[in-house]
Amino acid sequence: MNILKKRLYYLFILGGLFAATTSCDNEEKPTPIEEVLAVKTVAPASGPVGTKVVITGTKFDTTPANNTVLFNTTPAVVSAATATTLEVTVPAGATSGLISVTVGGKTVKSAANFDLSARAVIEKQGNISASEKWTKDKIYLLKGFVYVTSGATLTIEPGTIIKGGGVALDPSGLGKGGTLIINAGAKIIAEGTATEPIVFTSNAAPGARKHGDWGGVVIMGKAPHNRLASQGAEGGISGQLGADNIADDNSGILKYVRIEFPGIALTAGNEINGITFYAVGSGTVVDNVQVSYSGDDSFEWFGGTVNAKHLVAFRGWDDDWDTDWGYTGKVQYAVSLRDPDFADQSGSNGFESDNFSGSGEPATGPNNGLPLTAPVFANVSNFAFTGTPHTNTISGSGPYQSAMHLRRNTDISIFNSVFAGYPEGLRLDGANTLAHATAGTLDLKGIVLANTTIPVRGDRGATGVSDAQAQAYFGATARKNTILTDVSTLLLNADNFKLAGPKFLPQATSPLLKDAVWEGKGADAFFTKETFRGAFGTTDWTTGWTNFDPQNTPYN
């Protein structure tokens, strides 16, 4: 009996041990610690703009665009992504500092600074006679006039910085500021992106830059114009316009490009503009180009057929949009914001349009004056003054004049555009110009003039155009033009005229968002038939690629 009890006791003990062991095996194992967003390493830890950088960490998004990477405060494009690695390129405008990564609203930073080193500087002078490529890991310094000659193509990577040397750096000793000149038969392929624009800027240090520090960009093509074949360019640039008459000539691509502090004055009345197009053909692509602080005109077209969209003229010295010598291209979406304290001795205008240069020439001029200067502009906004315009010289060399000075037999047309704060709105100058307007080949429709001292006037010459004639033309009901005494009626953004970081979108109830007119030349297929007047509807196309503070931007 005792033996049986002992056996039962041992079986009971063994059963308990088995049960305990089984119970332990069925318990849940500890849950691993959940991964969180983190930056572990950055390699390399230093380098110039354009350097490829790999960031390792945890919880990155595998879709590159869903990761936001900042080098200090400058965004970088994420080219590849896994859950543990991000590949990025050091962006133009980056400064030394921490790298931050934001995913799903959460942000983490690197443990140590990324040190930005200066890019190597490559000096350029004389002729570029063979095709070459400029890359964003270097800075290119223009010394004197630099020509890309016929047959050569200059390709410029997105994010590349090109600096224009001042007159002291001219290797010829002739005091010519650095200028890039694309000769007829040559090409420039400068195709930046919204996140990595190509920047032409001053060689001066931040805070020391000024209007006209260097020459600018000049493109010469083979499209029609109305000058002699032997006609040369302004500013002492070599070469002649020729007589090729190739309407669709292709000089390349300018896309997402900024040109800052150009427009050097060589002698009185002999300047280079921010960007100058000589007989450039319609095969050339021009889109998203900003010219800032030009010492002469921001944009000027001498003949040619080239079209353009999304242009910005910022704080220029002289005219914003100057058309001459038979230019017949089309432009849509263009905005100008002026510094009220700077204007030219000649009287700065928004538009200045001529068919010939004056100087005693007859209206027909060389080449029979044909083709007539007859571009078509649409959706343009020119902003000069928020209050009563003033015409006195302050920091510049002269006064403001007209939003539109149309003269010397021009046949320009302007649609659905707004001009605010000029002493004069429209100056219709010359009997031949009035004749074009009356015939309808010069066409102004859907125009809004606001805050102008003299909204519309003629040239007041003995054989020219009277104020009454100009006013009768502009005010005809069919033209659907508007004159306002108070710009606030337009319900613009409160920061529309703000020089440091303007905001151009009109308010949701602005009258500019309706009543656009697309008749006659405005019906051309080139134009997107927007409902709004001025350069902006509900989309700010200047976002991302423009810079409204180039004075203080480090370019190294």
XYZ file of C-alpha atoms in Angstrom:
556
model
C 0.000 0.000 0.000
C 2.802 2.340 0.924
C 4.580 1.473 -2.271
C 1.461 2.361 -4.276
C 1.098 5.692 -2.467
C 4.698 6.552 -3.152
C 4.272 5.752 -6.814
C 1.161 7.920 -7.044
C 2.993 10.723 -5.250
C 5.851 10.629 -7.753
C 3.430 10.575 -10.669
C 1.704 13.601 -9.189
C 5.022 15.451 -8.898
C 6.011 14.548 -12.470
C 2.611 15.717 -13.767
C 3.009 19.028 -12.019
C 6.445 19.519 -13.486
C 5.119 18.670 -16.966
C 2.252 21.106 -16.563
C 4.592 23.840 -15.373
C 6.912 23.222 -18.282
C 4.046 23.291 -20.781
C 2.720 26.467 -19.224
C 6.094 28.169 -19.679
C 6.340 27.066 -23.303
C 2.950 28.600 -24.110
C 3.791 32.048 -22.747
C 4.190 34.859 -25.365
C 7.764 35.831 -26.151
C 8.781 39.486 -25.463
C 7.817 41.857 -28.310
C 10.826 43.456 -30.033
C 11.176 47.226 -29.545
C 9.291 48.989 -32.391
C 11.488 50.901 -34.847
C 11.131 54.682 -34.978
C 12.197 57.296 -37.508
C 15.899 57.957 -37.037
C 18.996 59.168 -38.861
C 22.069 57.072 -38.066
C 24.813 58.025 -40.533
C 25.497 60.515 -43.325
C 28.185 59.691 -45.884
C 30.138 61.590 -46.899
C 29.938 64.095 -44.052
C 31.165 66.972 -46.205
C 31.293 68.065 -49.829
C 30.289 70.776 -52.292
C 26.917 71.316 -53.950
C 26.182 68.414 -56.273
C 27.728 65.765 -53.988
C 25.817 62.475 -53.783
C 25.005 61.704 -50.123
C 23.631 58.492 -48.586
C 21.660 58.815 -45.346
C 21.093 55.633 -43.326
C 18.480 55.227 -40.621
C 15.140 53.630 -39.906
C 11.493 54.033 -40.877
C 12.129 55.994 -44.082
C 9.382 55.934 -46.696
C 10.223 53.756 -49.692
C 8.641 56.319 -52.020
C 11.369 58.966 -52.530
C 8.985 61.928 -52.775
C 7.441 61.099 -49.383
C 10.709 61.898 -47.618
C 11.637 65.559 -47.083
C 15.360 66.152 -46.626
C 16.787 69.550 -45.703
C 20.436 70.555 -45.675
C 20.122 73.078 -42.884
C 17.078 74.852 -44.398
C 17.521 74.041 -48.098
C 15.464 71.164 -49.555
C 17.212 68.381 -51.470
C 15.757 65.997 -54.024
C 15.569 62.372 -52.841
C 16.572 60.264 -55.837
C 16.205 56.804 -54.241
C 14.740 55.454 -51.014
C 14.426 52.264 -48.977
C 13.229 51.834 -45.413
C 16.813 52.315 -44.208
C 18.576 54.481 -46.840
C 17.985 57.736 -48.685
C 20.074 58.948 -51.604
C 20.173 62.723 -52.104
C 22.271 65.386 -53.830
C 23.542 68.434 -51.954
C 21.318 71.197 -53.369
C 22.315 74.604 -54.669
C 21.905 77.169 -51.889
C 22.730 74.642 -49.153
C 24.765 75.780 -46.151
C 26.670 73.863 -43.496
C 24.485 72.504 -40.734
C 22.368 69.592 -39.626
C 20.496 67.414 -42.086
C 16.846 66.830 -41.225
C 14.516 64.120 -42.520
C 10.741 64.432 -42.322
C 8.430 61.472 -42.934
C 4.721 61.430 -42.206
C 4.842 64.667 -40.244
C 7.700 63.518 -37.979
C 11.161 65.105 -38.226
C 14.552 63.882 -37.048
C 18.012 65.351 -37.512
C 21.537 64.100 -38.002
C 23.777 63.954 -34.942
C 26.492 66.071 -36.578
C 26.676 68.884 -39.117
C 27.147 68.312 -42.811
C 30.012 70.621 -43.816
C 29.513 72.333 -47.148
C 32.786 72.882 -48.974
C 33.292 75.352 -51.787
C 32.952 74.132 -55.349
C 35.909 74.416 -57.666
C 35.793 77.581 -59.802
C 36.306 77.135 -63.543
C 37.174 80.330 -65.412
C 35.740 80.857 -68.882
C 36.926 83.436 -71.400
C 37.164 83.869 -75.155
C 35.519 81.384 -77.534
C 33.890 78.038 -76.826
C 34.201 76.413 -80.243
C 33.465 72.775 -79.312
C 30.472 71.404 -77.439
C 30.916 71.116 -73.684
C 28.942 70.536 -70.494
C 28.934 72.607 -67.326
C 28.107 70.646 -64.159
C 26.650 71.641 -60.813
C 29.626 70.428 -58.800
C 31.601 73.424 -60.085
C 31.124 77.192 -60.357
C 31.802 78.827 -63.725
C 33.217 82.365 -63.807
C 32.719 84.421 -66.979
C 35.621 86.782 -67.654
C 34.910 89.288 -70.399
C 32.820 88.315 -73.428
C 32.514 84.525 -73.718
C 31.219 83.344 -77.120
C 29.727 79.937 -77.917
C 30.495 79.809 -81.620
C 28.461 78.362 -84.484
C 28.206 74.568 -84.403
C 28.948 74.255 -80.681
C 26.417 73.399 -77.964
C 26.800 74.475 -74.348
C 24.886 72.181 -71.997
C 24.349 73.281 -68.389
C 23.199 70.862 -65.683
C 20.344 71.705 -63.314
C 21.639 73.392 -60.152
C 24.726 74.866 -61.831
C 25.963 78.324 -60.759
C 27.517 80.685 -63.313
C 29.008 83.957 -62.068
C 29.642 87.018 -64.198
C 32.936 88.744 -63.570
C 33.048 92.522 -63.328
C 34.927 94.877 -65.638
C 38.179 94.457 -63.680
C 38.289 90.762 -64.650
C 38.060 91.361 -68.408
C 41.186 89.670 -69.830
C 41.127 91.997 -72.848
C 41.606 95.006 -70.603
C 38.655 96.743 -72.320
C 36.445 96.833 -69.241
C 33.764 94.450 -70.523
C 31.737 92.676 -67.877
C 31.437 88.915 -68.059
C 28.816 88.052 -70.683
C 27.688 84.741 -72.183
C 26.943 85.104 -75.899
C 25.393 82.281 -77.924
C 26.217 82.988 -81.558
C 23.879 82.233 -84.458
C 24.262 78.550 -85.280
C 25.266 77.668 -81.706
C 22.998 76.339 -78.954
C 22.564 76.585 -75.220
C 20.791 73.763 -73.394
C 20.160 75.244 -69.945
C 17.341 73.084 -68.650
C 17.043 73.443 -64.902
C 14.215 72.160 -62.743
C 11.840 73.750 -60.249
C 13.936 72.356 -57.400
C 17.320 72.911 -59.080
C 17.228 76.021 -61.249
C 20.294 77.164 -63.153
C 21.569 80.462 -61.751
C 23.580 83.180 -63.484
C 24.579 85.711 -60.843
C 27.067 88.317 -59.669
C 30.615 87.437 -58.662
C 30.359 89.871 -55.744
C 29.882 88.705 -52.172
C 26.451 88.638 -50.529
C 25.471 92.149 -49.502
C 27.793 93.777 -52.076
C 25.874 92.895 -55.247
C 24.234 95.595 -57.344
C 22.484 96.318 -60.635
C 24.746 95.749 -63.629
C 27.563 93.846 -61.905
C 28.159 91.879 -65.111
C 26.891 91.690 -68.682
C 24.138 89.103 -68.977
C 23.040 86.410 -71.426
C 22.809 87.148 -75.160
C 21.386 84.714 -77.719
C 21.704 85.337 -81.457
C 19.722 83.278 -83.962
C 18.790 83.111 -87.632
C 15.115 84.066 -87.546
C 13.590 86.991 -89.481
C 14.139 90.610 -88.426
C 13.778 93.964 -90.159
C 17.352 95.228 -90.118
C 20.187 95.023 -92.616
C 22.069 91.728 -92.665
C 25.137 93.659 -91.526
C 23.370 94.947 -88.392
C 25.447 94.340 -85.272
C 24.390 93.916 -81.656
C 24.416 96.491 -78.885
C 27.136 96.691 -76.269
C 30.089 96.035 -78.541
C 29.184 92.374 -79.081
C 30.716 91.037 -82.287
C 28.700 89.384 -85.056
C 25.949 90.415 -87.458
C 22.262 89.534 -87.648
C 22.536 88.121 -91.165
C 19.653 87.394 -93.536
C 18.853 83.717 -92.950
C 15.123 84.253 -92.223
C 14.636 80.817 -90.628
C 11.463 81.325 -88.586
C 11.747 78.062 -86.630
C 15.485 78.366 -85.977
C 16.530 76.573 -82.778
C 19.020 78.162 -80.373
C 18.349 75.621 -77.602
C 16.519 75.650 -74.258
C 16.258 78.083 -71.354
C 14.110 76.508 -68.665
C 14.070 77.217 -64.935
C 16.854 79.772 -65.210
C 17.606 82.794 -63.028
C 19.747 85.735 -64.184
C 20.714 88.090 -61.351
C 22.489 91.504 -61.282
C 23.220 91.670 -65.046
C 22.795 94.584 -67.471
C 26.116 96.359 -67.368
C 26.385 99.927 -68.665
C 29.411 100.151 -70.963
C 28.828 103.768 -71.972
C 25.813 106.074 -71.738
C 23.040 104.490 -73.809
C 25.224 101.483 -74.619
C 24.267 98.687 -72.243
C 23.727 94.957 -72.218
C 20.345 93.735 -70.979
C 19.552 90.993 -68.501
C 18.726 88.639 -71.343
C 18.763 89.671 -74.986
C 17.297 87.752 -77.913
C 18.594 88.721 -81.374
C 16.630 87.087 -84.209
C 16.018 83.994 -82.083
C 13.689 81.465 -83.713
C 10.557 79.690 -82.540
C 12.394 76.366 -82.298
C 13.991 77.710 -79.115
C 12.305 76.869 -75.785
C 12.035 79.641 -73.182
C 10.030 78.875 -70.039
C 10.392 79.855 -66.371
C 13.080 82.535 -66.561
C 13.637 85.198 -63.897
C 15.774 88.324 -64.415
C 16.546 90.276 -61.227
C 18.291 93.598 -60.643
C 19.133 94.196 -64.298
C 21.052 97.418 -64.869
C 19.217 97.963 -68.175
C 16.126 96.226 -69.614
C 15.240 92.917 -68.015
C 14.102 91.236 -71.261
C 14.661 92.564 -74.789
C 13.798 91.000 -78.124
C 15.451 92.343 -81.305
C 13.533 90.673 -84.117
C 12.985 86.942 -84.145
C 10.043 84.640 -83.533
C 10.878 82.976 -80.203
C 7.965 82.320 -77.829
C 8.071 82.247 -74.028
C 6.033 81.476 -70.942
C 6.429 82.202 -67.223
C 8.788 85.174 -67.139
C 9.709 87.230 -64.059
C 11.282 90.699 -64.121
C 12.290 91.724 -60.598
C 13.587 95.125 -59.494
C 14.960 96.052 -62.922
C 16.465 99.463 -63.674
C 15.013 100.287 -67.103
C 12.213 98.608 -69.097
C 10.789 95.171 -68.317
C 9.658 93.986 -71.760
C 11.345 95.727 -74.713
C 10.496 94.652 -78.280
C 12.209 95.958 -81.450
C 13.393 95.228 -84.989
C 10.437 93.107 -86.085
C 9.965 90.720 -83.151
C 6.861 88.577 -83.786
C 6.867 85.958 -81.031
C 4.251 85.224 -78.367
C 4.540 85.438 -74.556
C 2.089 84.262 -71.880
C 2.346 84.616 -68.080
C 4.808 87.362 -67.199
C 5.115 89.333 -63.972
C 7.188 92.392 -63.109
C 7.675 93.769 -59.612
C 9.525 97.085 -59.499
C 11.531 98.796 -56.778
C 9.931 102.269 -56.664
C 13.298 103.863 -55.853
C 15.131 102.732 -58.999
C 14.453 103.869 -62.552
C 16.465 104.880 -65.606
C 17.352 108.314 -66.962
C 15.416 107.446 -70.137
C 12.190 106.949 -68.147
C 11.482 103.341 -67.194
C 8.511 101.545 -68.752
C 6.786 98.224 -68.355
C 6.495 97.738 -72.124
C 8.567 99.677 -74.605
C 7.830 98.660 -78.165
C 9.379 99.994 -81.381
C 9.568 98.821 -84.948
C 12.849 100.620 -85.551
C 15.295 102.449 -83.335
C 14.502 106.058 -84.183
C 17.613 108.134 -84.906
C 15.923 109.776 -87.897
C 15.013 106.498 -89.611
C 11.818 106.422 -91.677
C 9.018 104.142 -90.556
C 9.928 101.621 -93.238
C 13.645 101.653 -92.436
C 16.170 99.059 -93.651
C 14.777 95.800 -95.014
C 11.620 97.798 -95.813
C 10.740 97.808 -92.122
C 9.345 94.304 -92.392
C 8.406 92.243 -90.580
C 6.755 94.797 -88.341
C 7.339 94.413 -84.625
C 4.145 92.494 -83.848
C 4.474 90.271 -80.769
C 1.447 89.130 -78.810
C 1.603 89.189 -75.003
C -1.088 87.804 -72.712
C -1.567 87.482 -68.952
C 1.011 90.047 -67.899
C 1.147 91.753 -64.474
C 3.311 94.844 -63.919
C 3.435 96.259 -60.401
C 5.302 99.474 -59.638
C 3.710 101.452 -56.783
C 1.061 100.660 -54.225
C 0.110 104.317 -53.730
C 0.385 107.517 -55.727
C 3.196 107.155 -58.270
C 6.162 109.461 -57.886
C 8.445 110.488 -60.723
C 11.396 111.996 -58.888
C 14.840 110.450 -58.939
C 15.643 108.727 -55.666
C 18.332 106.055 -55.786
C 18.148 105.535 -59.546
C 19.132 107.839 -62.380
C 15.697 108.905 -63.598
C 11.899 108.649 -63.268
C 9.247 106.112 -64.114
C 7.210 106.803 -67.237
C 4.617 104.442 -68.767
C 3.214 101.007 -68.161
C 3.055 100.748 -71.981
C 4.983 103.089 -74.295
C 4.026 101.959 -77.805
C 5.683 103.898 -80.637
C 7.592 104.025 -83.940
C 5.229 101.955 -86.056
C 4.933 99.013 -83.651
C 2.165 96.474 -84.138
C 2.305 94.895 -80.667
C -0.800 93.341 -79.072
C -1.424 92.854 -75.342
C -4.320 90.872 -73.850
C -5.714 90.267 -70.367
C -3.053 92.145 -68.440
C -2.903 94.385 -65.385
C -0.682 97.418 -64.714
C -0.591 99.210 -61.366
C 1.210 102.267 -60.056
C 2.823 103.874 -63.124
C 2.712 107.652 -63.700
C 1.212 106.859 -67.115
C -0.787 103.836 -68.142
C -0.699 103.847 -71.962
C 1.288 106.305 -74.094
C 0.228 105.771 -77.714
C 3.003 107.441 -79.651
C 3.052 108.309 -83.366
C 0.472 108.627 -86.126
C 1.602 105.354 -87.700
C 1.170 103.557 -84.363
C -2.332 104.990 -84.005
C -3.100 103.814 -87.540
C -2.201 100.229 -86.551
C -4.388 100.533 -83.450
C -7.330 101.852 -85.446
C -6.911 99.066 -88.008
C -6.837 96.460 -85.232
C -3.394 95.055 -86.007
C -2.177 96.659 -82.771
C -4.658 95.224 -80.300
C -5.145 95.986 -76.591
C -7.977 94.070 -74.942
C -8.863 93.004 -71.424
C -6.381 95.508 -69.948
C -6.672 96.850 -66.383
C -4.904 100.109 -65.443
C -4.859 101.020 -61.734
C -3.283 103.827 -59.687
C -2.010 105.792 -62.659
C -1.708 109.588 -62.656
C -2.480 109.769 -66.400
C -4.210 106.548 -67.448
C -4.060 107.086 -71.242
C -2.370 109.756 -73.356
C -1.054 110.378 -76.833
C 2.342 111.762 -77.750
C 0.872 115.270 -77.917
C 2.993 116.116 -80.952
C 1.811 118.428 -83.729
C 1.452 115.546 -86.206
C 1.118 112.716 -83.708
C -1.589 111.414 -81.400
C -3.781 113.531 -79.155
C -4.886 112.410 -75.724
C -8.471 112.255 -76.965
C -7.546 109.928 -79.834
C -5.617 107.591 -77.552
C -8.405 107.597 -74.964
C -11.083 106.922 -77.569
C -9.144 103.893 -78.803
C -8.409 102.417 -75.366
C -11.865 103.135 -73.960
C -13.919 101.611 -76.773
C -16.490 99.245 -75.261
C -15.455 96.349 -77.503
C -11.936 96.452 -76.071
C -13.185 95.630 -72.551
C -10.431 97.657 -70.903
C -10.726 99.057 -67.373
C -9.299 102.109 -65.600
C -9.286 102.156 -61.778
C -8.152 104.906 -59.440
C -7.506 102.560 -56.524
C -5.503 99.350 -56.861
C -7.195 97.946 -53.747
C -10.283 97.413 -55.909
C -8.438 94.506 -57.523
C -8.300 92.599 -54.211
C -4.703 91.539 -54.619
C -2.798 89.665 -51.934
C -1.695 91.911 -49.057
C 1.942 91.062 -49.878
C 1.625 91.556 -53.646
C 4.004 94.558 -53.680
C 6.316 93.223 -50.961
C 9.856 93.198 -52.394
C 11.093 90.551 -49.956
C 8.921 87.535 -50.694
C 5.957 88.823 -52.709
C 2.746 86.809 -52.904
C 1.060 87.341 -56.246
C -2.148 85.307 -56.125
C -5.223 87.560 -56.083
C -7.859 87.020 -53.433
C -10.596 84.514 -54.196
C -13.121 87.262 -54.951
C -10.793 89.441 -57.045
C -12.377 90.830 -60.236
C -9.176 89.831 -62.031
C -10.227 86.183 -61.912
C -12.809 86.638 -64.659
C -13.635 88.466 -67.893
C -10.573 87.514 -69.954
C -10.832 88.263 -73.681
C -9.458 85.890 -76.337
C -10.310 87.452 -79.649
C -8.298 88.181 -82.775
C -4.608 87.473 -82.208
C -5.439 86.207 -78.729
C -7.194 83.222 -80.284
C -3.818 81.781 -81.358
C -3.340 78.145 -80.270
C -0.156 79.061 -78.368
C -2.219 80.672 -75.614
C -3.970 78.770 -72.852
C -7.387 80.426 -72.749
C -7.432 81.396 -69.081
C -10.470 83.053 -67.519
C -8.318 85.444 -65.469
C -6.537 88.690 -66.309
C -2.991 89.287 -65.174
C -0.312 86.646 -64.701
C -2.012 84.606 -61.974
C -5.228 82.772 -61.340
C -5.222 80.261 -58.500
C -1.738 78.812 -59.089
C 1.485 80.615 -58.162
C 3.865 79.397 -60.866
C 6.789 81.296 -59.271
C 6.895 78.890 -56.316
C 10.116 76.951 -55.756
C 12.432 78.123 -58.526
C 12.465 81.918 -58.109
C 14.528 83.959 -55.638
C 13.392 87.344 -54.366
C 16.439 87.834 -52.113
C 19.439 87.145 -54.375
C 21.368 89.896 -52.596
C 21.870 87.695 -49.529
C 21.971 84.228 -51.073
C 25.278 82.375 -50.636
C 26.458 80.921 -53.943
C 29.434 78.726 -53.184
